[in-house]
Every structure is written in C-alpha cells, then in structure tokens.
GROMACS .gro file of C-alpha atoms in nm:
model
  457
    1MET     CA    1   8.812   6.271   6.466
    2LEU     CA    2   8.934   6.563   6.582
    3LYS     CA    3   8.980   6.478   6.945
    4CYS     CA    4   9.166   6.182   6.827
    5ILE     CA    5   9.467   6.373   6.603
    6HIS     CA    6   9.439   6.602   6.906
    7MET     CA    7   9.588   6.325   7.170
    8ASN     CA    8   9.795   6.150   7.023
    9ASP     CA    9  10.062   6.236   6.780
   10THR     CA   10  10.288   6.467   6.749
   11ILE     CA   11  10.326   6.767   6.477
   12CYS     CA   12  10.539   7.004   6.379
   13ALA     CA   13  10.606   7.323   6.108
   14VAL     CA   14  10.834   7.680   6.083
   15ILE     CA   15  10.631   7.954   6.151
   16THR     CA   16  10.878   8.216   6.032
   17GLY     CA   17  10.791   8.143   5.665
   18SER     CA   18  10.973   7.967   5.413
   19CYS     CA   19  11.226   8.260   5.270
   20SER     CA   20  11.525   8.301   5.351
   21ALA     CA   21  11.615   8.465   5.618
   22ALA     CA   22  11.915   8.481   5.942
   23ALA     CA   23  11.663   8.324   6.133
   24ALA     CA   24  11.372   8.064   6.158
   25ILE     CA   25  11.140   7.906   6.446
   26LEU     CA   26  11.048   7.538   6.440
   27ARG     CA   27  10.816   7.452   6.639
   28LEU     CA   28  10.681   7.125   6.790
   29SER     CA   29  10.347   7.000   7.014
   30GLY     CA   30  10.226   6.725   7.128
   31PRO     CA   31  10.424   6.473   7.330
   32GLU     CA   32  10.756   6.328   7.149
   33ALA     CA   33  10.826   6.704   7.141
   34TRP     CA   34  11.124   6.741   7.401
   35PRO     CA   35  11.257   6.388   7.323
   36ALA     CA   36  11.308   6.442   6.988
   37VAL     CA   37  11.505   6.703   7.022
   38THR     CA   38  11.663   6.510   7.252
   39GLU     CA   39  11.768   6.350   6.969
   40LEU     CA   40  11.836   6.598   6.801
   41SER     CA   41  12.095   6.751   7.029
   42LYS     CA   42  12.207   6.419   7.147
   43ARG     CA   43  12.196   6.509   7.515
   44GLN     CA   44  11.911   6.186   7.607
   45ASN     CA   45  11.900   6.276   7.984
   46PHE     CA   46  11.859   6.656   8.014
   47SER     CA   47  11.518   6.729   8.167
   48PRO     CA   48  11.454   7.081   8.072
   49SER     CA   49  11.314   7.400   8.288
   50PRO     CA   50  10.998   7.518   8.128
   51ARG     CA   51  11.059   7.906   7.941
   52GLN     CA   52  11.476   7.872   7.985
   53VAL     CA   53  11.615   7.928   7.616
   54TYR     CA   54  11.890   7.662   7.601
   55TYR     CA   55  12.185   7.715   7.310
   56GLN     CA   56  12.266   7.360   7.162
   57ASP     CA   57  12.404   7.202   6.888
   58ILE     CA   58  12.119   7.035   6.623
   59PHE     CA   59  12.279   6.675   6.467
   60ASP     CA   60  12.229   6.521   6.129
   61GLY     CA   61  12.315   6.110   6.228
   62ASP     CA   62  12.664   6.192   6.346
   63GLU     CA   63  12.718   6.585   6.180
   64LEU     CA   64  12.649   6.920   6.306
   65LEU     CA   65  12.389   7.055   6.144
   66ASP     CA   66  12.340   7.346   6.337
   67LYS     CA   67  12.328   7.539   6.659
   68ALA     CA   68  12.075   7.679   6.782
   69LEU     CA   69  11.798   7.806   7.047
   70VAL     CA   70  11.586   7.601   7.183
   71THR     CA   71  11.289   7.676   7.415
   72PHE     CA   72  11.015   7.423   7.600
   73PHE     CA   73  10.698   7.496   7.747
   74LYS     CA   74  10.576   7.213   7.980
   75ALA     CA   75  10.229   7.193   7.950
   76PRO     CA   76   9.904   7.339   7.939
   77HIS     CA   77  10.110   7.620   7.929
   78SER     CA   78  10.168   7.657   7.589
   79PHE     CA   79  10.007   7.805   7.336
   80THR     CA   80   9.835   7.460   7.215
   81GLY     CA   81   9.788   7.337   7.562
   82GLU     CA   82  10.030   7.093   7.493
   83ASP     CA   83  10.444   6.985   7.547
   84VAL     CA   84  10.567   7.254   7.303
   85VAL     CA   85  10.958   7.339   7.190
   86GLU     CA   86  11.004   7.593   6.961
   87ILE     CA   87  11.389   7.556   6.790
   88SER     CA   88  11.511   7.926   6.706
   89CYS     CA   89  11.766   7.826   6.393
   90HIS     CA   90  11.971   7.977   6.095
   91GLY     CA   91  11.718   8.091   5.825
   92SER     CA   92  11.881   7.846   5.574
   93PRO     CA   93  11.615   7.658   5.342
   94TYR     CA   94  11.813   7.411   5.389
   95ILE     CA   95  11.836   7.361   5.722
   96LYS     CA   96  11.448   7.383   5.790
   97GLY     CA   97  11.419   7.124   5.521
   98ARG     CA   98  11.650   6.912   5.648
   99LEU     CA   99  11.511   6.992   6.059
  100LEU     CA  100  11.214   6.863   5.874
  101GLU     CA  101  11.323   6.557   5.724
  102ILE     CA  102  11.491   6.415   5.998
  103LEU     CA  103  11.116   6.463   6.237
  104ALA     CA  104  10.937   6.315   5.949
  105ASP     CA  105  11.197   5.977   6.049
  106LYS     CA  106  11.118   6.016   6.445
  107ASN     CA  107  10.717   5.989   6.320
  108ILE     CA  108  10.643   6.316   6.402
  109ARG     CA  109  10.422   6.463   6.101
  110PRO     CA  110  10.386   6.844   5.894
  111ALA     CA  111  10.170   7.035   6.066
  112LYS     CA  112   9.817   7.102   5.846
  113ASN     CA  113   9.748   7.425   5.790
  114GLY     CA  114   9.613   7.633   6.115
  115GLU     CA  115   9.676   7.230   6.335
  116PHE     CA  116   9.871   7.411   6.629
  117SER     CA  117   9.570   7.686   6.680
  118MET     CA  118   9.287   7.413   6.636
  119ARG     CA  119   9.495   7.202   6.902
  120ALA     CA  120   9.461   7.541   7.110
  121PHE     CA  121   9.088   7.558   7.079
  122LEU     CA  122   9.055   7.250   7.140
  123ASN     CA  123   9.221   7.185   7.457
  124GLY     CA  124   9.062   7.580   7.569
  125LYS     CA  125   9.346   7.798   7.536
  126MET     CA  126   9.117   8.017   7.337
  127ASP     CA  127   8.784   7.988   7.172
  128LEU     CA  128   8.654   8.039   6.801
  129ALA     CA  129   8.631   8.416   6.838
  130GLN     CA  130   8.976   8.418   7.004
  131ALA     CA  131   9.030   8.257   6.653
  132GLN     CA  132   8.967   8.403   6.463
  133GLY     CA  133   9.095   8.752   6.582
  134LEU     CA  134   9.435   8.557   6.584
  135CYS     CA  135   9.370   8.477   6.185
  136ASP     CA  136   9.255   8.830   6.098
  137LEU     CA  137   9.589   8.961   6.337
  138ILE     CA  138   9.823   8.759   6.109
  139ALA     CA  139   9.586   8.935   5.824
  140ALA     CA  140   9.588   9.264   5.910
  141ASP     CA  141   9.795   9.492   5.720
  142ASN     CA  142   9.663   9.855   5.835
  143ALA     CA  143   9.667  10.000   6.158
  144ALA     CA  144   9.255   9.983   6.213
  145ALA     CA  145   9.212   9.606   6.124
  146HIS     CA  146   9.549   9.540   6.363
  147GLY     CA  147   9.355   9.685   6.581
  148ALA     CA  148   9.029   9.525   6.559
  149ALA     CA  149   9.188   9.178   6.529
  150MET     CA  150   9.356   9.261   6.847
  151ASN     CA  151   9.048   9.301   7.016
  152GLY     CA  152   8.931   8.971   6.874
  153MET     CA  153   9.215   8.810   7.000
  154GLU     CA  154   9.269   8.932   7.358
  155GLY     CA  155   8.843   8.818   7.398
  156HIS     CA  156   8.682   9.139   7.442
  157LEU     CA  157   8.447   9.018   7.196
  158SER     CA  158   8.413   8.651   7.288
  159ALA     CA  159   8.299   8.868   7.660
  160LYS     CA  160   8.006   9.055   7.456
  161PHE     CA  161   7.887   8.710   7.321
  162GLN     CA  162   7.894   8.541   7.673
  163LEU     CA  163   7.687   8.836   7.803
  164ILE     CA  164   7.497   8.817   7.565
  165LYS     CA  165   7.430   8.404   7.595
  166ASP     CA  166   7.433   8.474   7.996
  167ILE     CA  167   7.116   8.709   7.945
  168LEU     CA  168   6.954   8.450   7.722
  169SER     CA  169   7.081   8.132   7.977
  170GLU     CA  170   6.946   8.310   8.246
  171LEU     CA  171   6.542   8.337   8.090
  172LEU     CA  172   6.565   8.002   7.934
  173ALA     CA  173   6.635   7.848   8.344
  174GLN     CA  174   6.364   8.035   8.492
  175ILE     CA  175   6.120   7.945   8.190
  176GLU     CA  176   6.237   7.531   8.206
  177VAL     CA  177   6.235   7.534   8.614
  178ARG     CA  178   5.892   7.567   8.512
  179LEU     CA  179   5.825   7.386   8.227
  180ASP     CA  180   5.965   7.115   8.525
  181ASP     CA  181   5.691   7.213   8.778
  182VAL     CA  182   5.450   6.976   8.712
  183ASP     CA  183   5.289   7.077   9.089
  184ASP     CA  184   5.269   7.403   8.967
  185GLU     CA  185   5.438   7.568   9.278
  186MET     CA  186   5.645   7.812   9.145
  187ASP     CA  187   5.501   8.159   9.099
  188ALA     CA  188   5.359   8.191   8.685
  189LEU     CA  189   5.682   8.392   8.471
  190ASP     CA  190   5.654   8.778   8.466
  191PRO     CA  191   5.570   8.840   8.065
  192GLU     CA  192   5.709   9.214   8.197
  193TYR     CA  193   6.005   9.067   8.280
  194SER     CA  194   6.044   8.795   8.010
  195LEU     CA  195   5.990   9.107   7.744
  196GLU     CA  196   6.238   9.323   7.875
  197THR     CA  197   6.551   9.040   7.894
  198LEU     CA  198   6.489   8.942   7.534
  199GLU     CA  199   6.486   9.352   7.472
  200ARG     CA  200   6.781   9.422   7.647
  201SER     CA  201   6.950   9.129   7.464
  202ALA     CA  202   6.856   9.168   7.135
  203THR     CA  203   6.983   9.544   7.210
  204GLU     CA  204   7.329   9.436   7.303
  205ILE     CA  205   7.314   9.176   6.985
  206LYS     CA  206   7.226   9.504   6.797
  207SER     CA  207   7.489   9.697   6.911
  208LEU     CA  208   7.679   9.451   6.734
  209THR     CA  209   7.558   9.358   6.375
  210ASP     CA  210   7.507   9.767   6.333
  211THR     CA  211   7.913   9.799   6.327
  212PHE     CA  212   7.961   9.510   6.093
  213ARG     CA  213   7.986   9.713   5.725
  214THR     CA  214   8.225   9.924   5.885
  215GLY     CA  215   8.433   9.608   6.050
  216LYS     CA  216   8.422   9.478   5.703
  217LEU     CA  217   8.582   9.808   5.499
  218ILE     CA  218   8.832   9.815   5.819
  219LYS     CA  219   8.953   9.456   5.724
  220GLU     CA  220   8.878   9.477   5.401
  221GLY     CA  221   8.931   9.783   5.326
  222VAL     CA  222   8.756  10.124   5.095
  223LYS     CA  223   8.717  10.003   4.766
  224VAL     CA  224   8.675  10.323   4.562
  225SER     CA  225   8.653  10.348   4.264
  226ILE     CA  226   8.770  10.657   4.018
  227VAL     CA  227   8.503  10.686   3.683
  228GLY     CA  228   8.473  10.940   3.442
  229ALA     CA  229   8.469  11.044   3.040
  230PRO     CA  230   8.764  10.976   2.879
  231ASN     CA  231   9.071  11.262   2.945
  232ALA     CA  232   8.940  11.415   3.272
  233GLY     CA  233   9.224  11.311   3.476
  234LYS     CA  234   9.174  10.957   3.615
  235SER     CA  235   9.484  10.778   3.573
  236SER     CA  236   9.688  11.155   3.657
  237LEU     CA  237   9.422  11.176   4.036
  238LEU     CA  238   9.501  10.817   4.075
  239ASN     CA  239   9.888  10.897   4.051
  240ALA     CA  240   9.796  11.151   4.286
  241LEU     CA  241   9.665  10.935   4.556
  242LEU     CA  242   9.924  10.693   4.522
  243GLY     CA  243  10.162  10.895   4.582
  244PHE     CA  244  10.401  10.757   4.277
  245ASN     CA  245  10.317  10.645   3.864
  246ARG     CA  246  10.080  10.349   3.911
  247ALA     CA  247   9.915  10.472   3.598
  248ILE     CA  248  10.073  10.556   3.277
  249VAL     CA  249   9.949  10.930   3.209
  250SER     CA  250   9.891  11.087   2.804
  251GLU     CA  251   9.701  11.333   2.698
  252ASP     CA  252   9.544  11.110   2.415
  253ALA     CA  253   9.190  11.030   2.517
  254GLY     CA  254   9.096  10.640   2.615
  255THR     CA  255   9.502  10.545   2.711
  256THR     CA  256   9.372  10.313   3.024
  257ARG     CA  257   9.213  10.075   2.875
  258ASP     CA  258   9.156   9.807   3.173
  259THR     CA  259   9.153   9.846   3.535
  260ILE     CA  260   9.431   9.950   3.743
  261GLU     CA  261   9.420   9.845   4.134
  262ASP     CA  262   9.655   9.956   4.436
  263ALA     CA  263   9.619   9.996   4.772
  264PHE     CA  264   9.749  10.313   5.005
  265ASP     CA  265   9.738  10.333   5.382
  266TYR     CA  266   9.519  10.659   5.521
  267LYS     CA  267   9.595  10.747   5.874
  268GLY     CA  268   9.567  10.335   5.925
  269ARG     CA  269   9.319  10.333   5.688
  270LYS     CA  270   9.306  10.094   5.360
  271ILE     CA  271   9.253  10.241   5.073
  272ILE     CA  272   9.207  10.063   4.746
  273LEU     CA  273   9.148  10.291   4.447
  274THR     CA  274   9.058  10.127   4.110
  275ASP     CA  275   9.155  10.343   3.801
  276THR     CA  276   8.886  10.245   3.518
  277ALA     CA  277   8.833  10.309   3.140
  278GLY     CA  278   8.672  10.612   3.035
  279ILE     CA  279   8.316  10.546   3.006
  280ARG     CA  280   8.158  10.693   2.616
  281ALA     CA  281   7.871  10.570   2.441
  282HIS     CA  282   8.001  10.514   2.124
  283ALA     CA  283   8.344  10.294   2.178
  284LEU     CA  284   8.574  10.343   1.900
  285ASN     CA  285   8.673   9.946   1.934
  286ALA     CA  286   8.624   9.649   2.126
  287ALA     CA  287   8.904   9.714   2.319
  288GLU     CA  288   8.779   9.979   2.420
  289ARG     CA  289   8.415   9.865   2.471
  290GLU     CA  290   8.572   9.548   2.683
  291GLY     CA  291   8.738   9.856   2.944
  292VAL     CA  292   8.439  10.008   2.966
  293GLU     CA  293   8.201   9.708   3.108
  294ARG     CA  294   8.544   9.672   3.297
  295SER     CA  295   8.521  10.015   3.469
  296ARG     CA  296   8.130   9.960   3.502
  297ALA     CA  297   8.176   9.662   3.699
  298ALA     CA  298   8.450   9.815   3.890
  299ALA     CA  299   8.190  10.109   3.964
  300ASN     CA  300   7.930   9.851   4.110
  301ALA     CA  301   8.182   9.663   4.315
  302ALA     CA  302   8.314   9.952   4.487
  303ASP     CA  303   8.275  10.108   4.833
  304ILE     CA  304   8.271  10.483   4.703
  305ILE     CA  305   8.280  10.663   4.337
  306VAL     CA  306   8.535  10.943   4.266
  307PHE     CA  307   8.322  11.083   3.973
  308THR     CA  308   8.668  11.287   3.779
  309GLN     CA  309   8.503  11.558   3.553
  310ASP     CA  310   8.739  11.802   3.344
  311ILE     CA  311   8.624  12.130   3.454
  312SER     CA  312   8.854  12.271   3.233
  313ARG     CA  313   8.523  12.317   3.033
  314ALA     CA  314   8.162  12.300   2.991
  315ALA     CA  315   8.044  11.969   3.074
  316ASP     CA  316   7.823  11.856   2.815
  317GLY     CA  317   7.496  11.575   2.707
  318ALA     CA  318   7.733  11.313   2.741
  319ASP     CA  319   7.866  11.395   3.106
  320ALA     CA  320   7.545  11.401   3.155
  321GLU     CA  321   7.448  11.102   3.039
  322LEU     CA  322   7.746  10.924   3.214
  323TRP     CA  323   7.636  11.102   3.560
  324ALA     CA  324   7.282  10.971   3.554
  325GLU     CA  325   7.433  10.640   3.490
  326ILE     CA  326   7.666  10.669   3.767
  327LYS     CA  327   7.378  10.825   4.017
  328LYS     CA  328   7.239  10.496   3.923
  329SER     CA  329   7.447  10.294   4.137
  330GLY     CA  330   7.271  10.434   4.482
  331LYS     CA  331   7.664  10.407   4.567
  332LYS     CA  332   7.820  10.712   4.729
  333ILE     CA  333   7.958  10.959   4.579
  334ILE     CA  334   8.255  11.240   4.522
  335LEU     CA  335   8.201  11.495   4.267
  336ALA     CA  336   8.591  11.511   4.186
  337GLU     CA  337   8.665  11.844   3.999
  338ASN     CA  338   8.962  11.856   3.823
  339LYS     CA  339   9.185  12.069   3.618
  340SER     CA  340   9.096  12.317   3.889
  341ASP     CA  341   9.406  12.475   3.848
  342ILE     CA  342   9.312  12.582   3.485
  343ASN     CA  343   8.967  12.639   3.425
  344TYR     CA  344   8.702  12.615   3.620
  345SER     CA  345   8.323  12.596   3.484
  346PRO     CA  346   8.059  12.430   3.662
  347SER     CA  347   7.932  12.119   3.613
  348GLY     CA  348   7.607  12.142   3.742
  349PHE     CA  349   7.632  11.767   3.941
  350GLU     CA  350   7.696  11.946   4.237
  351SER     CA  351   7.376  11.934   4.392
  352ALA     CA  352   7.349  11.540   4.334
  353ALA     CA  353   7.652  11.481   4.524
  354ASP     CA  354   7.772  11.300   4.884
  355ALA     CA  355   8.064  11.558   4.871
  356VAL     CA  356   8.242  11.799   4.607
  357LEU     CA  357   8.625  11.878   4.562
  358LYS     CA  358   8.761  12.114   4.378
  359ILE     CA  359   9.091  11.973   4.261
  360SER     CA  360   9.416  11.959   4.037
  361ALA     CA  361   9.561  11.623   4.025
  362LYS     CA  362   9.848  11.819   3.871
  363THR     CA  363   9.921  12.042   4.130
  364GLY     CA  364   9.848  11.762   4.358
  365GLY     CA  365   9.580  12.036   4.534
  366GLY     CA  366   9.262  11.882   4.700
  367VAL     CA  367   9.392  11.546   4.703
  368GLN     CA  368   9.461  11.527   5.092
  369GLU     CA  369   9.071  11.668   5.136
  370LEU     CA  370   8.969  11.361   4.901
  371LYS     CA  371   9.139  11.116   5.117
  372GLU     CA  372   9.003  11.324   5.400
  373GLU     CA  373   8.670  11.291   5.281
  374ILE     CA  374   8.703  10.886   5.120
  375ILE     CA  375   8.685  10.810   5.546
  376ARG     CA  376   8.461  11.081   5.608
  377LEU     CA  377   8.157  10.930   5.398
  378THR     CA  378   8.248  10.527   5.533
  379ASN     CA  379   8.272  10.647   5.900
  380LEU     CA  380   8.559  10.516   5.983
  381ASP     CA  381   8.704  10.837   6.083
  382ALA     CA  382   8.433  10.818   6.353
  383VAL     CA  383   8.578  10.460   6.503
  384ASP     CA  384   8.722  10.330   6.771
  385ALA     CA  385   8.921  10.014   6.560
  386ARG     CA  386   8.962   9.876   6.950
  387SER     CA  387   8.620   9.846   7.063
  388ASN     CA  388   8.375   9.579   7.003
  389ILE     CA  389   8.338   9.547   6.611
  390ILE     CA  390   8.217   9.210   6.393
  391THR     CA  391   8.503   9.145   6.066
  392SER     CA  392   8.361   8.807   6.002
  393ALA     CA  393   8.072   8.759   5.778
  394ALA     CA  394   7.962   8.424   5.945
  395HIS     CA  395   7.970   8.583   6.250
  396TYR     CA  396   7.718   8.919   6.130
  397ASP     CA  397   7.497   8.595   6.002
  398MET     CA  398   7.462   8.414   6.323
  399LEU     CA  399   7.394   8.695   6.501
  400SER     CA  400   7.101   8.789   6.275
  401LYS     CA  401   6.968   8.462   6.324
  402ALA     CA  402   6.990   8.507   6.711
  403SER     CA  403   6.804   8.818   6.683
  404ALA     CA  404   6.547   8.697   6.463
  405GLU     CA  405   6.475   8.399   6.695
  406ILE     CA  406   6.458   8.717   6.980
  407GLU     CA  407   6.237   8.864   6.793
  408LYS     CA  408   6.031   8.548   6.755
  409ALA     CA  409   6.054   8.475   7.112
  410LYS     CA  410   5.890   8.797   7.215
  411GLU     CA  411   5.614   8.773   6.999
  412SER     CA  412   5.566   8.449   7.166
  413VAL     CA  413   5.576   8.611   7.512
  414SER     CA  414   5.354   8.915   7.377
  415LEU     CA  415   5.070   8.683   7.206
  416ASP     CA  416   5.047   8.404   7.540
  417ALA     CA  417   5.215   8.154   7.274
  418GLY     CA  418   5.283   7.917   7.589
  419LEU     CA  419   5.657   7.883   7.771
  420GLU     CA  420   5.731   7.623   7.548
  421LEU     CA  421   5.790   7.783   7.212
  422THR     CA  422   5.953   8.101   7.409
  423ALA     CA  423   6.227   7.836   7.486
  424GLU     CA  424   6.267   7.670   7.180
  425HIS     CA  425   6.300   8.035   7.024
  426ILE     CA  426   6.540   8.100   7.263
  427ARG     CA  427   6.764   7.825   7.263
  428ARG     CA  428   6.794   7.833   6.913
  429ALA     CA  429   6.921   8.187   6.955
  430LEU     CA  430   7.199   8.025   7.204
  431ARG     CA  431   7.316   7.769   6.949
  432GLY     CA  432   7.429   8.056   6.738
  433LEU     CA  433   7.606   8.212   6.973
  434LYS     CA  434   7.786   7.912   7.132
  435GLU     CA  435   7.849   7.881   6.783
  436ILE     CA  436   8.037   8.180   6.738
  437ILE     CA  437   8.241   8.072   7.075
  438GLY     CA  438   8.283   7.763   6.973
  439GLU     CA  439   8.049   7.629   7.266
  440VAL     CA  440   7.944   7.335   6.984
  441TYR     CA  441   8.067   7.306   6.685
  442ALA     CA  442   8.041   7.034   6.366
  443ASP     CA  443   8.405   6.894   6.309
  444ASP     CA  444   8.361   6.981   5.939
  445ILE     CA  445   8.268   7.323   6.038
  446LEU     CA  446   8.641   7.306   6.253
  447GLU     CA  447   8.862   7.190   5.991
  448ILE     CA  448   8.695   7.474   5.710
  449ILE     CA  449   8.763   7.768   5.981
  450PHE     CA  450   9.099   7.694   6.068
  451SER     CA  451   9.213   7.546   5.723
  452LYS     CA  452   9.235   7.966   5.632
  453PHE     CA  453   9.528   7.973   5.886
  454CYS     CA  454   9.898   7.931   5.761
  455VAL     CA  455  10.108   7.595   5.841
  456GLY     CA  456  10.271   7.808   6.114
  457LYS     CA  457   9.967   7.889   6.320
   0.00000   0.00000   0.00000
C-alpha cells in the first residue's frame, strides 16, 4: 500500500510553517513536480539544471501571484529520492494558500504528516533510526538534545545497530550452513566461538541500553519538583532558578495552591521546574487539599526532588513527617536549606539527602550551585551528547528484547540444546535489530512512526 502511494502521485506542502513571514518554502515531490511548476511560471519548454536556483514569475491564471526562487532536484539526488521542486516565495498566508489551491487543481495533493520523510525512507535515502534522529532534530530545544539528534540523523547510531546485526548474522550463517550439511562434511561449530560471539553482541547492546535513562533526560528534560512545607520559599526559589518572577511570592503561607511549571536551559541541558503547593498534614480547605495532592503527584513524576527547608527556624515534627514521606519516593533528593541569609538552624535531614546546599532565594546565594547539582545527580555533566545515546523508548524496548534472545541463545549453547534452537533465538534477536533500522516493518507501524512528524517533513 505504501509503495503504491509512493510511486504514483505527487505531493506538496509548505515546509516553513503556517504563520506569516518574510519568506516561505513550498516543496513538491513526485513525477509531476517540475511540470506543475512550469505551468505556474508559464515556461512550458524550460528544462532546468539540477540544484540551480531560478528567479521566476508565478501566475494565478493570467494574474501575477508572486516572484519566487525555484530550485529543481533531480531523482535520486534529492531529500525524498524523487524529483523535488522547492519554491521560495513571499510568506504571505494568501500566497501560500493560493499556491496550494492551484496545485490541488493540478492533482498534486497535500502531503500527510511525515510523508516526505517516509518517501525518503522507502527510497533508501535514510533508515528508520536516521528518520527518528531527524524527527528529534526538529523537536530539539537544547544543545544536548540537538547533539543526540544529529548523531542519529547522521547515521552513527545506525552504524552501531548494523555492527551488532553483522556480528549476529555471521554467527547465524555459520550455524545455518551446518544445519544444511546433511552429510556432516563440515567441522562442528566450536561452542566457545559461539559464546564469545554472542557475548560480544550482548556487550554492544548493553552499551546502548545503558544510555537510555540519560538519553531520555536529554531528549525530554530533567523534571525537578520543588517540594516543602508552606512558606519555605519554594516559589522564590523557582523564580531565582528561572531568573525572572514566574510565581507569585507572598509572606502569607499557602499562597501557591496549584503547581507552576517552567523550563530553562543550563549548559545545553533542559531543566523543567515544578513549583508545588506547600504540603502540610492538615490542609485548611478543599482548594489547599487539592494543591497538596497535586504536589505529591509532581514529586512522584520528578527525576529529582528539591526539598526546600526554611532554616531560619528550627525544624519541627511536621517537617520531619514531610521529609519521611519524600524519602519514601526513592527519588534523588537535594536538600535546599533556604533563607540561609537570615539564620542557620540545621534541619537534621542533611545526612539522608543526596546533596545539601545552603540557599538564599532572596539574594541568589547557592542558586548556581543548585543548578550544578541537578546536572551532576543526573550524570548529564559526564555525557557527550554526540556519542551513541538511545533516546527512543521503542529502540530501548527492541534492544532489550534482542538482549533477552541472545541470553537464551547463550543458554542453548551452554546446555548443548541443539543448533536449531540457538539459531531461532538469534533470528528473533536479529528481527528486532532489523525493525529498528527498517529492514523489516509493517505498513501500519510505519504509518504510526511518520505520523509523528510535521506536515512539511
């Protein structure tokens, strides 16, 4: 079904967004791309040179619609592997809309989400891992996410998958040739060789799966929940970390009734902060009780909890009860001893925290150190985002399943359970790897993957 769509029709879309701008680019891909543009420009006998930019009039019937720059890319040397034309016109919503209408009248249909990239995949211009990298690149909002996405899009991650596939494929070939050797003319396969090969592939897979937690933080950002008792200075700390007044600050306890979320970039890493309502055992009303429940939910969803303690006063039983509740979460906890500019009264929680910092949200003291600690506790300071990092949950799942099959194959070799069983486990492991790079796929899965892309890509 996908091949049929790919081969027969021509598609188009504005690839620079729908808002008004000084310029916009409209892309056409398919066999009718250039003939359609020659009609728009009224230059019927014009043969373009590939990758040459032409300044052309664009007509709507007999009326001049725009003056544009037109570039022709000849198949297979284009993004999609098909004939592609890109029209750089003025970014007027009317011009863009009218161009799409005129092209529709010429049976050039609007592209679906990710359809240009899907055609590139089907034409062998990229594999699925590279396509995922491209999708991540478009969505990247920080330097680390950009680096990981570029690594995937450039094919470095695909090369790693291919290496693992080649290791297993070679072993499978050695097994299958012996399964076909009905006359026993070949030497038996050395079990040590099989185990060493399987262990090598398992090690390579583990080197990737071990990066997933970090990769997820790079791609999605580190979720940090600021938790504490009422009037501990949580909202002031949020504002200090962000560098502007995002949350309302008041001396009255219980000012924050709902969670407030915002993000900032620190050293190329995205940190998502959530300021929560103060948690106390006996909330005064229904609104405060709801705020407390949302605070607990935010803490449960966080990667790191910043427990904000007012150290200008001595900790009491309520503080200890809240601390005990937060510790049960099993999360990394930074104890932010706030209001250190006023007084210092140790809370007694210091020894149980993953990190302890004296903070003054009012003066900014310790805020920079808190940012550093967030990065350190997530190991993001030690990661080169341009190395091979798994950021896709689907890739992690497939690699984990492949790893499990390799372990079963190792067990089969160790127990001398027979080459047939070993071969079957290796085939299953290989199928997962082939699905990652797109050597095997189901049409509906492909539709799901590329539907996550924007229309212009």
